[in-house]
Amino acid sequence: MTRESVLDLTLVSPSLASKIQDWIVLPDLGSDHYGISFTIAGNTRPLVDNLSLATAYNTDLADWGIFSEKLKSGIVNCIALNSPELITILNYTNSLAILEEEESSITILLDEASKELTKAVTEAADLSIPKRKVGARVKPWWNDSLKELRQKMIRNQRTFIRYSYNYTAKRDYLIAKNAYFLAIKQAKRSHWNDFLEKEDPKTIFKAMAYTRDRQIELIPPIQASTDPEHLESSFAGKCSSFRSTLFPPPPEAPKPTWNSYTPSNKWLWPNLTIPELATACTTKLKGKTPGPDLITQVIIQHAYNAIPEVFFRLFSVLIDVGYHPTYWKQATGAILKKPGKPNYALPKAYRVISLLNCLGKVSERILAQRLGYLAETTQLLHPSQIGGRLKKSAIDAALLFNNEVEIGLKRKQKTSALLLDVKGAFDHSFLSNRQLRLAFDGQIEQFAALNTGIPQGSPISPILFLIYIRGLFTGIVTARPLSYIDDIALIVTTPNYTSNIKILEKEAARLFDQGAKSAIQFDLAKTELIHFGPSKAKLRLPDQTRIEPKQLVRWLAQAKSAFLRLARLANTERGLSPAAIRQLYIACVTSIADYGSIIWWRGQAGFKKRLQELQNLALRKILGVFKTAPIVPMEVEASLPPPEIRLNSSIRQYALRLTRLSKSHPVNIEASKNTERARADLANASIARRYLARPDSDSDSASDSELNYTEPTLAIQLDRIIGSISYIVSDSYERTQHFQFPPWARKTPYSVEISQLPKEEEALAHNTLISIPNTRITHVYSDASYIPDGIGVGVGIAIPTRYSSIVNIGAEQLVYNGELEGVTQAIEYVSSIAIPRQKYRIYSDNQAGLHRLKTPSDNPGQDCQIRAIQATEVAIRKGASIELAWVPGHTDIEGNELADRLAKQATLEEPSSNSTSFAYLGMKIKGIRRAEWLSYLTNYTTNKPNSNPNSYTRKFIWKIGARPLIPPNTKREIASAFYQLKLGHGYLKSYLFRLDRSNSDLCRCGKRETPEHLLLSCSEYKGARSALKSELRGVRLTLPLLLHTKVGIAATINFLKETKIVTRRWHLERAEEEY
């Protein structure tokens, strides 16, 4: 067969369709058909609410004014929170006494204070926030009309029963009943369609979340902990099995002694600061399920804004003395299935997610930030520990592992890895006195003590775990250790596997001995030994089953599953808009399909084919077009590059990330080693060539390695990544001082004000402000500009009638960098002229630049931020103050217009720097992707020329954009009709006639029905076409104008809204009329 086709059709009832899960297209079966594997969830176990998805408060409907009022009044009555003793604890310096539980009066007071704060917040929430209804049958579509219809139905039903089933009463009851249920059906459809037609991100991702099951199956009987042959079926019995298996008693370890402990000055640990607490309380965290207190991060944010002094009073004591309240150590343990396990009767086939009290997470978040900072600026952790650390990811760890294997293969050596899993690690204060209640099967048990394991779900758990196991790696010498949280790999490369095994046995023995000393256990069931080598040998199992090495693309099944859930949200008539489906495809499907591509993508044709098949499905769903629509034009219309270009761009983005990271980052260190190895290999190759080329050389006496020497040809993936942008990266790119700002010192000495008023209103308010004479305020304006005829980005600074300055910061910068530089130079100038009691207000029309200067971090632009902070501190020492503020650009503000003219003038000046900004490099990488895509399209046009004058390539030029040209909020039906018109595959008789789906290709007006005809000449739509011409100001109508320009597309959408042409409804109505 020349192409894939669908010959079979499966019909399924709606009740069964809803139970089908995990669709997977199977590999080639040797037939011209694809096999499909899927799972049908049976009804052997009833469904229950998924407690891990439940939330108690509907904060979208909260009255935050009442909440703040009730919280403030409730705090007044809190005895412990307002006690003088709480303040005096701040002066208490003997934290060791608290750690060793020798100061019970202090811990009792802190426990009571934390309990009072939790109770006050909860009571205020009860009075101001409605409870969210949990379950699969919530009714957001309910309205007052339905309520009236229901009441009418009930009245008629009672009348019908009262009058002994009178015929008239029965008729009235049935009419009312039918009207009620028909109205419900219409309300559901209308509500769902209205919901899906929204394009805001919150609604889009909420719709995607609705495709997940909010109900789950009951957990089957679980193997008893005392008798493996017995299965526990009761809730209490299952809880007992889970507790004994998943939370075994911890190993015995000697209690630490502090007699010889002396504080060290290298561990910076200042008292809690207000900005530090504010960040922890006001950070927005999406999708976090609350713990037993039912308080979410949104509630904490508003609670902190209402009573910041109370929060600071309590948390400063907790952080400074090092105590975690017992009341916040309660957790709800949600039992979840581990996917793909063969036997769900075993307790280990499940995992426990701890839903912790969110108020306790505030202090945990602060401590985690501090420990994470110390881990990067001191020797707190071993260099081989990758996961759970700042700027170190799972991809980094996997890439380091992969690099070790590839280096071994390149040198024709054998690499072996012993994979270990840490079973448990235990600390004291944070984990003592913990209580847990398990939640599953729609039930929750009572709290019970728990004395083992770090809670999964706590912000501080990863860093505590890393600190505890850091001593495991100090004695490893002959193997390379590499760890990601609790997964440890010992990697060895030698000429043969026998040597590898001996080395790994020795190092594993050291590791286990060290673990035993620290009460660290390893899960032997998860221990694996992997040999990496070039062998392609086939393996036979004991039952003689032959296993052949082949590449499996298992991860693609997960991406396909995510797409199929997404596909339920739209068809050609209703559902999410093309922009919304496109956003979900990028965020929820390609993120799965591309995961780890930094490691595995080398342009493999097999991977490319699979990913392209998935994208083809997505393109049809995004645009709402027919299956036969051409793929390459669809990619252009959806602004989705082919998968190979997308993956190539991801490689470059990762390379840019490495450029921004510290030279001491593990991956950068490994890249430097690769460079040194390559130089050594080149030197060895040169020596070998000279030796073998000597006329007097005795080849018989040469060693086997010399005679068989060949230059390495296998490319290393890390080298590919570095080389992907090597030709655009120079040594002059901007530098970063990594970890310059500790968590407790992330407050700028200048203030930043960004008005929320519309541009016109803010311009009026600004002009009114500066019109009032005030000698104590100096107004300074800065701006940046770039013009095509200029040399680089120009920066202008102006104090009207008093001072002006211009500078060109170079060609390899963006206007954004110029805005940062302009504000920074303005701060430096006013710092040099600052006088006591003078306020300097510096204005910029770039909000992104002001936000960057407001937030101390290691991100690009840090150099300007550091200079701005240092200059402001100088001005403060002189007795002056500095404020930064936003002004709208091009709104006749005199100072801003003057700075803009100066900036344009500066673009023609000689550049003062040859530095390259990271923002500019990012733009260059996007340009490379665009050029690669254009080359791909050119090759497509050249290699597959289409002589059909109605084809896409004959009618339109390639136009690549960041997003589709169709206007936002275009309804699904109209968008689908537009793309069918443009691609020529849709509800058009000229197309349907070719497929034998229409008796004729003629329009009702007698001419051939094509996109050109319907848009440009059909007499039936003469009136709508006149309005179309008027909207386009009389310009001659052409297909490129109407379908390929932004202004023309907007007008065409309005034309389609009026005429409904090429929609499915239009097609069916015409077919019915013609029939």
CSV table of C-alpha atoms in Angstrom, one decimal, residues 496-831:
chain,number,residue,atom,x,y,z
A,496,ASN,CA,37.4,-5.6,30.7
A,497,TYR,CA,34.3,-6.3,32.7
A,498,THR,CA,36.1,-8.6,35.2
A,499,SER,CA,38.2,-5.7,36.5
A,500,ASN,CA,35.0,-3.6,36.7
A,501,ILE,CA,33.3,-6.1,38.9
A,502,LYS,CA,36.2,-6.4,41.2
A,503,ILE,CA,36.4,-2.7,41.7
A,504,LEU,CA,32.7,-2.3,42.2
A,505,GLU,CA,32.6,-5.1,44.8
A,506,LYS,CA,35.3,-3.3,46.7
A,507,GLU,CA,33.7,0.1,46.5
A,508,ALA,CA,30.3,-1.3,47.3
A,509,ALA,CA,31.6,-2.9,50.4
A,510,ARG,CA,33.1,0.5,51.5
A,511,LEU,CA,29.8,2.2,50.8
A,512,PHE,CA,27.7,-0.4,52.8
A,513,ASP,CA,30.1,-0.1,55.7
A,514,GLN,CA,29.9,3.6,55.7
A,515,GLY,CA,26.1,3.4,55.5
A,516,ALA,CA,25.9,1.1,58.5
A,517,LYS,CA,27.8,3.6,60.6
A,518,SER,CA,25.3,6.3,59.8
A,519,ALA,CA,22.2,4.1,60.0
A,520,ILE,CA,21.7,4.3,56.2
A,521,GLN,CA,20.1,1.3,54.6
A,522,PHE,CA,20.1,0.2,50.9
A,523,ASP,CA,17.2,-1.5,49.1
A,524,LEU,CA,18.9,-4.7,47.8
A,525,ALA,CA,15.8,-5.5,45.6
A,526,LYS,CA,16.5,-2.3,43.6
A,527,THR,CA,20.2,-2.9,43.2
A,528,GLU,CA,21.2,-3.3,39.5
A,529,LEU,CA,24.5,-4.0,37.7
A,530,ILE,CA,24.7,-2.7,34.1
A,531,HIS,CA,27.5,-3.3,31.6
A,532,PHE,CA,27.9,-0.9,28.7
A,533,GLY,CA,29.7,-2.0,25.6
A,534,PRO,CA,29.5,-2.2,21.8
A,535,SER,CA,28.4,-5.8,21.9
A,536,LYS,CA,25.2,-6.6,19.9
A,537,ALA,CA,24.9,-10.2,21.1
A,538,LYS,CA,21.5,-11.7,21.6
A,539,LEU,CA,20.5,-13.0,25.0
A,540,ARG,CA,18.5,-16.1,25.7
A,541,LEU,CA,16.4,-16.5,28.9
A,542,PRO,CA,16.3,-19.8,30.8
A,543,ASP,CA,13.1,-20.6,28.9
A,544,GLN,CA,15.0,-20.1,25.6
A,545,THR,CA,13.2,-16.9,24.9
A,546,ARG,CA,15.5,-14.8,22.7
A,547,ILE,CA,15.9,-11.1,23.6
A,548,GLU,CA,17.4,-8.9,20.8
A,549,PRO,CA,18.8,-5.5,21.6
A,550,LYS,CA,16.5,-2.8,20.1
A,551,GLN,CA,15.5,0.7,20.8
A,552,LEU,CA,12.3,1.0,22.6
A,553,VAL,CA,10.3,4.3,22.7
A,554,ARG,CA,8.2,3.6,25.8
A,555,TRP,CA,8.1,7.2,26.8
A,556,LEU,CA,6.2,8.0,23.7
A,557,ALA,CA,3.2,6.0,24.9
A,558,GLN,CA,2.9,8.5,27.8
A,559,ALA,CA,3.0,11.4,25.5
A,560,LYS,CA,0.3,9.7,23.3
A,561,SER,CA,-1.8,9.1,26.3
A,562,ALA,CA,-1.6,12.8,27.2
A,563,PHE,CA,-2.5,13.8,23.7
A,564,LEU,CA,-5.6,11.5,23.7
A,565,ARG,CA,-6.8,13.2,26.8
A,566,LEU,CA,-6.2,16.6,25.2
A,567,ALA,CA,-8.1,15.5,22.1
A,568,ARG,CA,-11.3,15.1,24.1
A,569,LEU,CA,-11.4,18.8,24.6
A,570,ALA,CA,-12.1,19.8,20.9
A,571,ASN,CA,-13.6,18.8,17.6
A,572,THR,CA,-14.3,20.7,14.4
A,573,GLU,CA,-17.3,22.5,15.9
A,574,ARG,CA,-16.8,22.9,19.6
A,575,GLY,CA,-14.1,23.0,22.2
A,576,LEU,CA,-10.9,24.8,22.9
A,577,SER,CA,-9.6,27.2,20.4
A,578,PRO,CA,-6.5,26.4,18.2
A,579,ALA,CA,-4.3,28.6,20.4
A,580,ALA,CA,-5.5,26.8,23.5
A,581,ILE,CA,-5.0,23.3,22.0
A,582,ARG,CA,-1.6,24.4,20.7
A,583,GLN,CA,-0.6,25.6,24.2
A,584,LEU,CA,-1.6,22.4,25.8
A,585,TYR,CA,0.2,20.3,23.2
A,586,ILE,CA,3.4,22.2,23.8
A,587,ALA,CA,3.1,22.2,27.6
A,588,CYS,CA,1.6,18.7,28.2
A,589,VAL,CA,2.5,16.5,25.3
A,590,THR,CA,5.9,17.7,23.8
A,591,SER,CA,7.2,18.1,27.4
A,592,ILE,CA,6.7,14.4,27.8
A,593,ALA,CA,7.8,13.3,24.3
A,594,ASP,CA,11.0,15.4,24.4
A,595,TYR,CA,12.0,14.7,28.0
A,596,GLY,CA,15.6,13.7,28.1
A,597,SER,CA,16.2,14.6,24.5
A,598,ILE,CA,19.3,16.5,25.5
A,599,ILE,CA,20.8,13.0,26.1
A,600,TRP,CA,19.3,10.8,23.4
A,601,TRP,CA,18.7,13.1,20.4
A,602,ARG,CA,21.2,12.7,17.7
A,603,GLY,CA,18.9,13.0,14.7
A,604,GLN,CA,17.8,9.4,14.7
A,605,ALA,CA,15.4,8.6,11.9
A,606,GLY,CA,13.4,6.2,14.1
A,607,PHE,CA,12.8,8.7,16.8
A,608,LYS,CA,12.0,11.4,14.2
A,609,LYS,CA,9.3,9.2,12.6
A,610,ARG,CA,7.6,8.5,15.9
A,611,LEU,CA,7.6,12.1,17.0
A,612,GLN,CA,6.4,13.3,13.7
A,613,GLU,CA,3.4,10.8,13.8
A,614,LEU,CA,2.4,12.3,17.1
A,615,GLN,CA,2.8,15.8,15.9
A,616,ASN,CA,0.6,15.0,12.8
A,617,LEU,CA,-2.2,14.0,15.1
A,618,ALA,CA,-1.8,17.2,17.1
A,619,LEU,CA,-1.8,19.4,14.0
A,620,ARG,CA,-5.1,18.0,12.8
A,621,LYS,CA,-6.6,18.5,16.3
A,622,ILE,CA,-5.2,22.0,16.7
A,623,LEU,CA,-6.4,23.3,13.3
A,624,GLY,CA,-9.6,21.2,13.1
A,625,VAL,CA,-8.8,20.0,9.6
A,626,PHE,CA,-9.3,16.8,7.7
A,627,LYS,CA,-6.8,13.9,7.9
A,628,THR,CA,-5.6,14.4,4.3
A,629,ALA,CA,-4.5,18.0,4.9
A,630,PRO,CA,-0.8,18.5,4.0
A,631,ILE,CA,1.5,18.2,7.0
A,632,VAL,CA,4.2,20.8,6.3
A,633,PRO,CA,1.7,23.6,5.6
A,634,MET,CA,-0.2,22.6,8.8
A,635,GLU,CA,3.0,23.0,10.8
A,636,VAL,CA,3.5,26.5,9.4
A,637,GLU,CA,-0.1,27.5,10.1
A,638,ALA,CA,0.1,26.1,13.7
A,639,SER,CA,3.6,27.7,14.2
A,640,LEU,CA,5.0,24.4,15.3
A,641,PRO,CA,8.3,23.4,13.7
A,642,PRO,CA,9.0,19.8,12.8
A,643,PRO,CA,10.1,17.7,15.8
A,644,GLU,CA,13.7,17.5,14.6
A,645,ILE,CA,14.0,21.3,14.5
A,646,ARG,CA,12.4,21.5,17.9
A,647,LEU,CA,14.8,19.0,19.4
A,648,ASN,CA,17.8,20.7,17.8
A,649,SER,CA,16.7,24.0,19.3
A,650,SER,CA,16.4,22.3,22.7
A,651,ILE,CA,20.0,21.2,22.4
A,652,ARG,CA,21.1,24.7,21.8
A,653,GLN,CA,19.0,26.1,24.6
A,654,TYR,CA,20.7,23.6,27.0
A,655,ALA,CA,24.1,24.7,25.6
A,656,LEU,CA,23.2,28.3,26.4
A,657,ARG,CA,22.2,27.3,29.9
A,658,LEU,CA,25.6,25.7,30.4
A,659,THR,CA,27.2,29.0,29.2
A,660,ARG,CA,25.3,30.8,31.9
A,661,LEU,CA,26.2,28.4,34.7
A,662,SER,CA,29.4,28.5,36.8
A,663,LYS,CA,32.6,27.0,35.4
A,664,SER,CA,32.5,24.8,38.6
A,665,HIS,CA,29.2,23.2,37.6
A,666,PRO,CA,29.7,19.4,37.2
A,667,VAL,CA,28.6,19.4,33.6
A,668,ASN,CA,30.9,22.3,32.7
A,669,ILE,CA,33.8,20.6,34.5
A,670,GLU,CA,33.1,17.4,32.5
A,671,ALA,CA,33.0,19.4,29.3
A,672,SER,CA,36.4,20.8,30.1
A,673,LYS,CA,37.7,17.3,30.7
A,674,ASN,CA,36.3,16.2,27.3
A,675,THR,CA,38.2,19.0,25.7
A,676,GLU,CA,41.4,18.0,27.4
A,677,ARG,CA,40.9,14.3,26.4
A,678,ALA,CA,40.2,15.4,22.8
A,679,ARG,CA,43.5,17.3,22.8
A,680,ALA,CA,45.3,14.3,24.2
A,681,ASP,CA,43.8,12.0,21.6
A,682,LEU,CA,44.8,14.4,18.8
A,683,ALA,CA,48.4,14.4,20.2
A,684,ASN,CA,48.4,10.6,20.4
A,685,ALA,CA,47.1,10.3,16.9
A,686,SER,CA,49.8,12.6,15.6
A,687,ILE,CA,52.5,10.6,17.4
A,688,ALA,CA,51.1,7.3,16.1
A,689,ARG,CA,51.0,8.6,12.5
A,690,ARG,CA,54.6,9.8,12.7
A,691,TYR,CA,55.7,6.5,14.2
A,692,LEU,CA,54.0,4.3,11.7
A,693,ALA,CA,55.2,6.5,8.8
A,694,ARG,CA,58.9,6.2,9.7
A,695,PRO,CA,60.7,4.4,6.9
A,696,ASP,CA,62.9,2.5,9.4
A,697,SER,CA,60.1,1.5,11.7
A,698,ASP,CA,59.9,-2.2,12.4
A,699,SER,CA,56.2,-3.0,12.1
A,700,ASP,CA,56.8,-6.5,13.4
A,701,SER,CA,57.9,-5.1,16.8
A,702,ALA,CA,55.1,-2.7,17.1
A,703,SER,CA,52.5,-3.5,19.7
A,704,ASP,CA,49.0,-4.5,18.8
A,705,SER,CA,47.6,-1.2,20.1
A,706,GLU,CA,49.9,0.7,17.8
A,707,LEU,CA,49.2,-1.4,14.8
A,708,ASN,CA,45.4,-1.4,15.3
A,709,TYR,CA,45.3,2.3,16.2
A,710,THR,CA,42.5,4.3,14.6
A,711,GLU,CA,41.5,7.8,15.4
A,712,PRO,CA,38.3,7.9,17.5
A,713,THR,CA,35.2,8.5,15.4
A,714,LEU,CA,32.4,8.2,17.9
A,715,ALA,CA,31.1,11.7,18.8
A,716,ILE,CA,30.3,12.5,22.4
A,717,GLN,CA,26.8,13.9,23.1
A,718,LEU,CA,28.2,16.5,25.5
A,719,ASP,CA,30.6,17.7,22.8
A,720,ARG,CA,27.7,17.9,20.4
A,721,ILE,CA,25.8,20.0,22.8
A,722,ILE,CA,28.7,22.4,23.4
A,723,GLY,CA,29.5,22.6,19.7
A,724,SER,CA,25.8,23.4,18.8
A,725,ILE,CA,26.4,27.1,19.7
A,726,SER,CA,30.2,27.3,19.7
A,727,TYR,CA,30.2,29.4,16.6
A,728,ILE,CA,28.0,32.2,18.1
A,729,VAL,CA,29.5,32.2,21.6
A,730,SER,CA,32.6,34.3,22.3
A,731,ASP,CA,34.7,35.0,25.4
A,732,SER,CA,33.1,38.4,25.7
A,733,TYR,CA,29.6,37.4,26.9
A,734,GLU,CA,28.3,38.8,30.1
A,735,ARG,CA,29.6,37.4,33.4
A,736,THR,CA,27.7,36.3,36.4
A,737,GLN,CA,28.7,36.2,40.0
A,738,HIS,CA,27.0,33.0,41.0
A,739,PHE,CA,25.2,32.8,44.3
A,740,GLN,CA,25.9,36.5,45.0
A,741,PHE,CA,22.7,37.0,46.9
A,742,PRO,CA,22.0,34.8,50.0
A,743,PRO,CA,18.4,34.1,50.8
A,744,TRP,CA,18.4,36.5,53.8
A,745,ALA,CA,19.8,39.4,51.8
A,746,ARG,CA,17.6,39.7,48.7
A,747,LYS,CA,16.3,43.2,49.2
A,748,THR,CA,17.4,46.1,47.1
A,749,PRO,CA,18.2,49.5,48.8
A,750,TYR,CA,16.1,51.3,46.2
A,751,SER,CA,12.4,51.0,45.8
A,752,VAL,CA,10.6,50.0,42.5
A,753,GLU,CA,7.2,51.3,41.7
A,754,ILE,CA,5.2,50.0,38.7
A,755,SER,CA,1.8,51.5,38.3
A,756,GLN,CA,-1.2,49.3,37.4
A,757,LEU,CA,-3.0,52.2,35.7
A,758,PRO,CA,-3.6,52.2,31.9
A,759,LYS,CA,-0.9,54.1,29.9
A,760,GLU,CA,-3.0,57.2,29.3
A,761,GLU,CA,-4.0,57.6,32.9
A,762,GLU,CA,-0.5,57.0,34.2
A,763,ALA,CA,0.9,59.6,31.8
A,764,LEU,CA,-1.6,62.1,33.0
A,765,ALA,CA,-0.8,61.3,36.7
A,766,HIS,CA,2.9,61.6,36.0
A,767,ASN,CA,2.6,65.0,34.2
A,768,THR,CA,0.5,66.2,37.1
A,769,LEU,CA,3.1,65.1,39.6
A,770,ILE,CA,6.1,66.8,37.9
A,771,SER,CA,4.1,70.0,37.4
A,772,ILE,CA,4.1,70.5,41.2
A,773,PRO,CA,7.4,72.3,42.2
A,774,ASN,CA,9.4,70.3,44.7
A,775,THR,CA,13.1,71.0,45.1
A,776,ARG,CA,13.6,67.9,47.2
A,777,ILE,CA,12.8,65.5,44.3
A,778,THR,CA,15.0,65.2,41.2
A,779,HIS,CA,13.3,63.5,38.2
A,780,VAL,CA,15.7,61.5,36.0
A,781,TYR,CA,14.7,59.7,32.7
A,782,SER,CA,16.4,56.9,30.9
A,783,ASP,CA,15.6,55.0,27.7
A,784,ALA,CA,17.2,52.7,25.1
A,785,SER,CA,16.7,52.4,21.4
A,786,TYR,CA,17.8,50.4,18.4
A,787,ILE,CA,17.4,51.5,14.8
A,788,PRO,CA,18.3,49.5,11.7
A,789,ASP,CA,20.8,52.1,10.5
A,790,GLY,CA,22.6,52.2,13.8
A,791,ILE,CA,25.7,50.6,15.1
A,792,GLY,CA,24.3,49.2,18.3
A,793,VAL,CA,21.9,49.7,21.1
A,794,GLY,CA,21.8,53.3,22.3
A,795,VAL,CA,21.1,54.5,25.8
A,796,GLY,CA,20.0,58.0,26.7
A,797,ILE,CA,19.8,59.6,30.2
A,798,ALA,CA,18.2,63.0,30.9
A,799,ILE,CA,17.4,65.4,33.6
A,800,PRO,CA,15.4,68.0,31.7
A,801,THR,CA,17.2,71.4,31.4
A,802,ARG,CA,20.1,70.1,33.6
A,803,TYR,CA,21.9,67.0,32.4
A,804,SER,CA,22.0,64.6,29.5
A,805,SER,CA,24.2,61.6,28.6
A,806,ILE,CA,24.4,59.1,25.7
A,807,VAL,CA,26.2,55.8,25.3
A,808,ASN,CA,26.3,53.0,22.7
A,809,ILE,CA,26.5,49.6,24.5
A,810,GLY,CA,27.3,47.6,21.4
A,811,ALA,CA,25.7,45.6,18.6
A,812,GLU,CA,25.4,42.3,20.5
A,813,GLN,CA,22.9,43.6,23.0
A,814,LEU,CA,19.1,43.9,23.0
A,815,VAL,CA,17.0,47.0,23.8
A,816,TYR,CA,16.2,45.2,27.1
A,817,ASN,CA,19.9,45.3,28.0
A,818,GLY,CA,20.0,48.9,27.1
A,819,GLU,CA,17.1,49.7,29.4
A,820,LEU,CA,18.9,48.0,32.3
A,821,GLU,CA,22.1,49.9,31.5
A,822,GLY,CA,20.3,53.2,31.2
A,823,VAL,CA,18.7,52.9,34.7
A,824,THR,CA,22.0,51.7,36.2
A,825,GLN,CA,24.0,54.6,34.7
A,826,ALA,CA,21.3,57.0,35.9
A,827,ILE,CA,21.6,55.6,39.4
A,828,GLU,CA,25.4,55.8,39.2
A,829,TYR,CA,25.2,59.5,38.1
A,830,VAL,CA,22.8,60.6,40.8
A,831,SER,CA,24.9,58.7,43.4
